[in-house]
Amino acid sequence: MLVLITYDVSTVSPTGQRRLRQVAKACQNYGQRVQNSVFECILDNTQFTILKLQLLSIIDEKQDSLRFYRLGNNYKSKIEHIGIKESLDMEGPLIL
């Protein structure tokens, strides 16, 4: 399933800046950044649970926020992209 993850991490302190980097790194391990603080991740239920728990252990719920949008398996018809920085098809072939 495609999960869109968005986050807003308070960066007014050095610990907030560290949390921001940790959240981004965790998301990069599972998907691709499509905008600042927005990731598209193709996950199964187990991966989603693991990533969600990892992110919850990083953020400070009194200062930061996370949003998870589960777009399901038929997500391609639900996404429209306009402009630069077209995202990669994460389920397509990867040619190096």
mmCIF file of N, CA and C in Angstrom:
data_model
loop_
_atom_site.group_PDB
_atom_site.id
_atom_site.type_symbol
_atom_site.label_atom_id
_atom_site.label_comp_id
_atom_site.label_asym_id
_atom_site.label_seq_id
_atom_site.Cartn_x
_atom_site.Cartn_y
_atom_site.Cartn_z
ATOM 1 N N MET A 1 0.848 -1.175 0.000
ATOM 2 C CA MET A 1 0.000 0.000 0.000
ATOM 3 C C MET A 1 0.889 1.232 0.000
ATOM 4 N N LEU A 2 0.386 2.291 -0.594
ATOM 5 C CA LEU A 2 1.114 3.556 -0.576
ATOM 6 C C LEU A 2 0.683 4.339 0.655
ATOM 7 N N VAL A 3 1.666 4.808 1.409
ATOM 8 C CA VAL A 3 1.409 5.645 2.575
ATOM 9 C C VAL A 3 2.131 6.961 2.352
ATOM 10 N N LEU A 4 1.398 8.044 2.471
ATOM 11 C CA LEU A 4 1.976 9.376 2.407
ATOM 12 C C LEU A 4 2.225 9.823 3.839
ATOM 13 N N ILE A 5 3.454 10.190 4.142
ATOM 14 C CA ILE A 5 3.825 10.606 5.495
ATOM 15 C C ILE A 5 4.242 12.063 5.444
ATOM 16 N N THR A 6 3.616 12.871 6.272
ATOM 17 C CA THR A 6 3.994 14.274 6.393
ATOM 18 C C THR A 6 4.335 14.547 7.846
ATOM 19 N N TYR A 7 5.244 15.479 8.051
ATOM 20 C CA TYR A 7 5.641 15.781 9.428
ATOM 21 C C TYR A 7 6.006 17.241 9.557
ATOM 22 N N ASP A 8 5.878 17.725 10.773
ATOM 23 C CA ASP A 8 6.278 19.078 11.125
ATOM 24 C C ASP A 8 6.997 18.960 12.463
ATOM 25 N N VAL A 9 8.277 19.194 12.437
ATOM 26 C CA VAL A 9 9.105 19.060 13.636
ATOM 27 C C VAL A 9 9.624 20.434 14.026
ATOM 28 N N SER A 10 9.429 20.793 15.277
ATOM 29 C CA SER A 10 9.915 22.079 15.781
ATOM 30 C C SER A 10 11.443 22.069 15.783
ATOM 31 N N THR A 11 12.038 23.088 15.147
ATOM 32 C CA THR A 11 13.502 23.136 15.034
ATOM 33 C C THR A 11 14.094 24.338 15.761
ATOM 34 N N VAL A 12 13.406 24.840 16.773
ATOM 35 C CA VAL A 12 13.915 26.000 17.492
ATOM 36 C C VAL A 12 15.059 25.639 18.433
ATOM 37 N N SER A 13 15.258 24.361 18.696
ATOM 38 C CA SER A 13 16.346 23.928 19.571
ATOM 39 C C SER A 13 17.214 22.910 18.831
ATOM 40 N N PRO A 14 18.431 22.706 19.293
ATOM 41 C CA PRO A 14 19.287 21.685 18.666
ATOM 42 C C PRO A 14 18.677 20.286 18.729
ATOM 43 N N THR A 15 17.940 19.965 19.785
ATOM 44 C CA THR A 15 17.314 18.641 19.855
ATOM 45 C C THR A 15 16.202 18.512 18.817
ATOM 46 N N GLY A 16 15.505 19.605 18.541
ATOM 47 C CA GLY A 16 14.489 19.585 17.495
ATOM 48 C C GLY A 16 15.100 19.382 16.123
ATOM 49 N N GLN A 17 16.228 20.021 15.869
ATOM 50 C CA GLN A 17 16.922 19.846 14.591
ATOM 51 C C GLN A 17 17.385 18.399 14.441
ATOM 52 N N ARG A 18 17.831 17.794 15.542
ATOM 53 C CA ARG A 18 18.244 16.394 15.519
ATOM 54 C C ARG A 18 17.035 15.487 15.225
ATOM 55 N N ARG A 19 15.895 15.775 15.864
ATOM 56 C CA ARG A 19 14.686 14.981 15.616
ATOM 57 C C ARG A 19 14.266 15.081 14.148
ATOM 58 N N LEU A 20 14.353 16.279 13.573
ATOM 59 C CA LEU A 20 14.000 16.476 12.171
ATOM 60 C C LEU A 20 14.851 15.588 11.270
ATOM 61 N N ARG A 21 16.157 15.571 11.499
ATOM 62 C CA ARG A 21 17.055 14.720 10.697
ATOM 63 C C ARG A 21 16.730 13.247 10.885
ATOM 64 N N GLN A 22 16.421 12.843 12.114
ATOM 65 C CA GLN A 22 16.107 11.437 12.388
ATOM 66 C C GLN A 22 14.805 11.007 11.718
ATOM 67 N N VAL A 23 13.800 11.871 11.734
ATOM 68 C CA VAL A 23 12.529 11.554 11.079
ATOM 69 C C VAL A 23 12.755 11.404 9.579
ATOM 70 N N ALA A 24 13.469 12.343 8.976
ATOM 71 C CA ALA A 24 13.732 12.277 7.538
ATOM 72 C C ALA A 24 14.507 11.015 7.179
ATOM 73 N N LYS A 25 15.499 10.670 7.965
ATOM 74 C CA LYS A 25 16.305 9.480 7.692
ATOM 75 C C LYS A 25 15.470 8.209 7.794
ATOM 76 N N ALA A 26 14.613 8.146 8.808
ATOM 77 C CA ALA A 26 13.749 6.968 8.966
ATOM 78 C C ALA A 26 12.823 6.829 7.765
ATOM 79 N N CYS A 27 12.249 7.929 7.312
ATOM 80 C CA CYS A 27 11.346 7.888 6.160
ATOM 81 C C CYS A 27 12.095 7.524 4.881
ATOM 82 N N GLN A 28 13.319 8.016 4.725
ATOM 83 C CA GLN A 28 14.117 7.703 3.537
ATOM 84 C C GLN A 28 14.425 6.214 3.448
ATOM 85 N N ASN A 29 14.468 5.538 4.576
ATOM 86 C CA ASN A 29 14.729 4.102 4.572
ATOM 87 C C ASN A 29 13.562 3.309 3.991
ATOM 88 N N TYR A 30 12.392 3.917 3.902
ATOM 89 C CA TYR A 30 11.196 3.211 3.443
ATOM 90 C C TYR A 30 10.575 3.791 2.176
ATOM 91 N N GLY A 31 10.985 4.978 1.772
ATOM 92 C CA GLY A 31 10.341 5.574 0.611
ATOM 93 C C GLY A 31 11.151 6.706 0.026
ATOM 94 N N GLN A 32 10.470 7.580 -0.688
ATOM 95 C CA GLN A 32 11.150 8.688 -1.342
ATOM 96 C C GLN A 32 10.522 10.011 -0.923
ATOM 97 N N ARG A 33 11.400 10.994 -0.782
ATOM 98 C CA ARG A 33 10.942 12.342 -0.463
ATOM 99 C C ARG A 33 10.345 12.950 -1.726
ATOM 100 N N VAL A 34 9.125 13.475 -1.609
ATOM 101 C CA VAL A 34 8.489 14.119 -2.754
ATOM 102 C C VAL A 34 8.395 15.629 -2.568
ATOM 103 N N GLN A 35 8.455 16.089 -1.349
ATOM 104 C CA GLN A 35 8.546 17.506 -1.023
ATOM 105 C C GLN A 35 9.201 17.592 0.358
ATOM 106 N N ASN A 36 9.556 18.810 0.767
ATOM 107 C CA ASN A 36 10.103 18.952 2.114
ATOM 108 C C ASN A 36 9.087 18.388 3.104
ATOM 109 N N SER A 37 9.523 17.525 3.964
ATOM 110 C CA SER A 37 8.689 16.936 5.020
ATOM 111 C C SER A 37 7.527 16.104 4.499
ATOM 112 N N VAL A 38 7.636 15.583 3.274
ATOM 113 C CA VAL A 38 6.603 14.717 2.700
ATOM 114 C C VAL A 38 7.284 13.536 2.017
ATOM 115 N N PHE A 39 6.876 12.332 2.404
ATOM 116 C CA PHE A 39 7.435 11.114 1.824
ATOM 117 C C PHE A 39 6.329 10.216 1.313
ATOM 118 N N GLU A 40 6.592 9.534 0.199
ATOM 119 C CA GLU A 40 5.731 8.470 -0.305
ATOM 120 C C GLU A 40 6.444 7.154 -0.025
ATOM 121 N N CYS A 41 5.754 6.245 0.640
ATOM 122 C CA CYS A 41 6.346 4.964 1.013
ATOM 123 C C CYS A 41 5.424 3.825 0.596
ATOM 124 N N ILE A 42 5.978 2.828 -0.106
ATOM 125 C CA ILE A 42 5.244 1.611 -0.420
ATOM 126 C C ILE A 42 5.558 0.628 0.703
ATOM 127 N N LEU A 43 4.527 0.285 1.486
ATOM 128 C CA LEU A 43 4.731 -0.524 2.685
ATOM 129 C C LEU A 43 3.686 -1.623 2.782
ATOM 130 N N ASP A 44 4.059 -2.729 3.410
ATOM 131 C CA ASP A 44 3.042 -3.676 3.826
ATOM 132 C C ASP A 44 2.652 -3.316 5.262
ATOM 133 N N ASN A 45 1.688 -4.010 5.831
ATOM 134 C CA ASN A 45 1.200 -3.653 7.165
ATOM 135 C C ASN A 45 2.287 -3.732 8.234
ATOM 136 N N THR A 46 3.155 -4.724 8.138
ATOM 137 C CA THR A 46 4.234 -4.866 9.117
ATOM 138 C C THR A 46 5.220 -3.712 9.019
ATOM 139 N N GLN A 47 5.626 -3.377 7.807
ATOM 140 C CA GLN A 47 6.554 -2.256 7.616
ATOM 141 C C GLN A 47 5.938 -0.952 8.101
ATOM 142 N N PHE A 48 4.644 -0.764 7.821
ATOM 143 C CA PHE A 48 3.967 0.449 8.273
ATOM 144 C C PHE A 48 4.000 0.541 9.795
ATOM 145 N N THR A 49 3.702 -0.545 10.470
ATOM 146 C CA THR A 49 3.705 -0.554 11.935
ATOM 147 C C THR A 49 5.093 -0.265 12.485
ATOM 148 N N ILE A 50 6.110 -0.873 11.895
ATOM 149 C CA ILE A 50 7.496 -0.657 12.354
ATOM 150 C C ILE A 50 7.899 0.803 12.163
ATOM 151 N N LEU A 51 7.638 1.355 10.972
ATOM 152 C CA LEU A 51 8.002 2.748 10.699
ATOM 153 C C LEU A 51 7.241 3.695 11.618
ATOM 154 N N LYS A 52 5.963 3.471 11.796
ATOM 155 C CA LYS A 52 5.154 4.334 12.652
ATOM 156 C C LYS A 52 5.685 4.329 14.084
ATOM 157 N N LEU A 53 6.001 3.161 14.604
ATOM 158 C CA LEU A 53 6.549 3.076 15.965
ATOM 159 C C LEU A 53 7.914 3.764 16.057
ATOM 160 N N GLN A 54 8.722 3.611 15.020
ATOM 161 C CA GLN A 54 10.028 4.271 14.995
ATOM 162 C C GLN A 54 9.864 5.787 15.014
ATOM 163 N N LEU A 55 8.957 6.304 14.197
ATOM 164 C CA LEU A 55 8.734 7.750 14.149
ATOM 165 C C LEU A 55 8.154 8.266 15.465
ATOM 166 N N LEU A 56 7.250 7.505 16.058
ATOM 167 C CA LEU A 56 6.672 7.913 17.340
ATOM 168 C C LEU A 56 7.720 7.959 18.445
ATOM 169 N N SER A 57 8.738 7.113 18.333
ATOM 170 C CA SER A 57 9.805 7.128 19.335
ATOM 171 C C SER A 57 10.753 8.313 19.147
ATOM 172 N N ILE A 58 10.736 8.935 17.965
ATOM 173 C CA ILE A 58 11.630 10.059 17.670
ATOM 174 C C ILE A 58 10.992 11.396 18.038
ATOM 175 N N ILE A 59 9.748 11.591 17.654
ATOM 176 C CA ILE A 59 9.146 12.920 17.793
ATOM 177 C C ILE A 59 8.775 13.239 19.239
ATOM 178 N N ASP A 60 8.597 14.516 19.480
ATOM 179 C CA ASP A 60 8.071 15.010 20.755
ATOM 180 C C ASP A 60 6.628 15.425 20.469
ATOM 181 N N GLU A 61 5.667 14.658 20.970
ATOM 182 C CA GLU A 61 4.262 14.895 20.638
ATOM 183 C C GLU A 61 3.742 16.236 21.136
ATOM 184 N N LYS A 62 4.478 16.899 22.021
ATOM 185 C CA LYS A 62 4.061 18.215 22.507
ATOM 186 C C LYS A 62 4.532 19.341 21.587
ATOM 187 N N GLN A 63 5.500 19.034 20.700
ATOM 188 C CA GLN A 63 6.048 20.063 19.816
ATOM 189 C C GLN A 63 5.945 19.725 18.328
ATOM 190 N N ASP A 64 5.845 18.446 18.001
ATOM 191 C CA ASP A 64 5.921 17.988 16.619
ATOM 192 C C ASP A 64 4.600 17.328 16.211
ATOM 193 N N SER A 65 4.451 17.103 14.902
ATOM 194 C CA SER A 65 3.280 16.368 14.437
ATOM 195 C C SER A 65 3.640 15.455 13.272
ATOM 196 N N LEU A 66 2.903 14.364 13.176
ATOM 197 C CA LEU A 66 3.020 13.393 12.092
ATOM 198 C C LEU A 66 1.630 13.173 11.519
ATOM 199 N N ARG A 67 1.566 12.956 10.198
ATOM 200 C CA ARG A 67 0.299 12.585 9.555
ATOM 201 C C ARG A 67 0.588 11.429 8.613
ATOM 202 N N PHE A 68 -0.258 10.416 8.661
ATOM 203 C CA PHE A 68 -0.147 9.247 7.799
ATOM 204 C C PHE A 68 -1.405 9.164 6.944
ATOM 205 N N TYR A 69 -1.221 9.129 5.625
ATOM 206 C CA TYR A 69 -2.334 8.982 4.692
ATOM 207 C C TYR A 69 -2.168 7.635 4.000
ATOM 208 N N ARG A 70 -3.053 6.706 4.283
ATOM 209 C CA ARG A 70 -2.999 5.385 3.658
ATOM 210 C C ARG A 70 -3.810 5.427 2.365
ATOM 211 N N LEU A 71 -3.108 5.402 1.241
ATOM 212 C CA LEU A 71 -3.766 5.496 -0.059
ATOM 213 C C LEU A 71 -4.073 4.128 -0.655
ATOM 214 N N GLY A 72 -3.632 3.073 -0.010
ATOM 215 C CA GLY A 72 -3.961 1.720 -0.448
ATOM 216 C C GLY A 72 -3.124 1.234 -1.609
ATOM 217 N N ASN A 73 -3.586 0.133 -2.211
ATOM 218 C CA ASN A 73 -2.848 -0.494 -3.306
ATOM 219 C C ASN A 73 -3.195 0.091 -4.671
ATOM 220 N N ASN A 74 -4.349 0.708 -4.806
ATOM 221 C CA ASN A 74 -4.762 1.293 -6.088
ATOM 222 C C ASN A 74 -4.524 2.798 -6.073
ATOM 223 N N TYR A 75 -3.333 3.177 -5.676
ATOM 224 C CA TYR A 75 -3.021 4.584 -5.456
ATOM 225 C C TYR A 75 -2.709 5.354 -6.732
ATOM 226 N N LYS A 76 -2.295 4.685 -7.797
ATOM 227 C CA LYS A 76 -1.826 5.405 -8.990
ATOM 228 C C LYS A 76 -2.897 6.302 -9.584
ATOM 229 N N SER A 77 -4.152 5.897 -9.512
ATOM 230 C CA SER A 77 -5.225 6.730 -10.060
ATOM 231 C C SER A 77 -5.587 7.882 -9.122
ATOM 232 N N LYS A 78 -5.046 7.893 -7.917
ATOM 233 C CA LYS A 78 -5.370 8.918 -6.927
ATOM 234 C C LYS A 78 -4.319 10.026 -6.870
ATOM 235 N N ILE A 79 -3.249 9.890 -7.657
ATOM 236 C CA ILE A 79 -2.148 10.854 -7.602
ATOM 237 C C ILE A 79 -2.067 11.615 -8.921
ATOM 238 N N GLU A 80 -2.023 12.912 -8.822
ATOM 239 C CA GLU A 80 -1.817 13.761 -9.994
ATOM 240 C C GLU A 80 -0.637 14.671 -9.685
ATOM 241 N N HIS A 81 0.346 14.683 -10.558
ATOM 242 C CA HIS A 81 1.542 15.505 -10.355
ATOM 243 C C HIS A 81 1.606 16.563 -11.444
ATOM 244 N N ILE A 82 1.872 17.793 -11.045
ATOM 245 C CA ILE A 82 2.031 18.901 -11.981
ATOM 246 C C ILE A 82 3.314 19.634 -11.610
ATOM 247 N N GLY A 83 4.148 19.897 -12.572
ATOM 248 C CA GLY A 83 5.363 20.667 -12.308
ATOM 249 C C GLY A 83 6.613 19.809 -12.299
ATOM 250 N N ILE A 84 7.665 20.404 -11.769
ATOM 251 C CA ILE A 84 8.980 19.761 -11.780
ATOM 252 C C ILE A 84 9.086 18.705 -10.693
ATOM 253 N N LYS A 85 10.205 18.007 -10.726
ATOM 254 C CA LYS A 85 10.559 17.007 -9.721
ATOM 255 C C LYS A 85 9.559 15.853 -9.689
ATOM 256 N N GLU A 86 9.357 15.257 -10.847
ATOM 257 C CA GLU A 86 8.496 14.079 -10.956
ATOM 258 C C GLU A 86 9.072 12.966 -10.081
ATOM 259 N N SER A 87 8.238 12.262 -9.343
ATOM 260 C CA SER A 87 8.716 11.191 -8.474
ATOM 261 C C SER A 87 8.955 9.926 -9.279
ATOM 262 N N LEU A 88 9.750 9.044 -8.723
ATOM 263 C CA LEU A 88 10.053 7.768 -9.360
ATOM 264 C C LEU A 88 8.932 6.785 -9.135
ATOM 265 N N ASP A 89 8.759 5.867 -10.072
ATOM 266 C CA ASP A 89 7.823 4.765 -9.870
ATOM 267 C C ASP A 89 8.538 3.736 -9.015
ATOM 268 N N MET A 90 8.195 3.672 -7.736
ATOM 269 C CA MET A 90 8.921 2.813 -6.804
ATOM 270 C C MET A 90 8.678 1.336 -7.056
ATOM 271 N N GLU A 91 7.647 1.005 -7.818
ATOM 272 C CA GLU A 91 7.381 -0.379 -8.133
ATOM 273 C C GLU A 91 7.868 -0.750 -9.525
ATOM 274 N N GLY A 92 8.385 0.224 -10.253
ATOM 275 C CA GLY A 92 8.900 -0.022 -11.599
ATOM 276 C C GLY A 92 10.332 -0.537 -11.555
ATOM 277 N N PRO A 93 10.895 -0.873 -12.706
ATOM 278 C CA PRO A 93 12.275 -1.364 -12.742
ATOM 279 C C PRO A 93 13.267 -0.256 -12.390
ATOM 280 N N LEU A 94 14.344 -0.662 -11.743
ATOM 281 C CA LEU A 94 15.409 0.261 -11.374
ATOM 282 C C LEU A 94 16.618 -0.067 -12.232
ATOM 283 N N ILE A 95 17.016 0.864 -13.066
ATOM 284 C CA ILE A 95 18.137 0.648 -13.970
ATOM 285 C C ILE A 95 19.300 1.491 -13.485
ATOM 286 N N LEU A 96 20.419 0.835 -13.201
ATOM 287 C CA LEU A 96 21.611 1.534 -12.708
ATOM 288 C C LEU A 96 22.617 1.705 -13.815
#
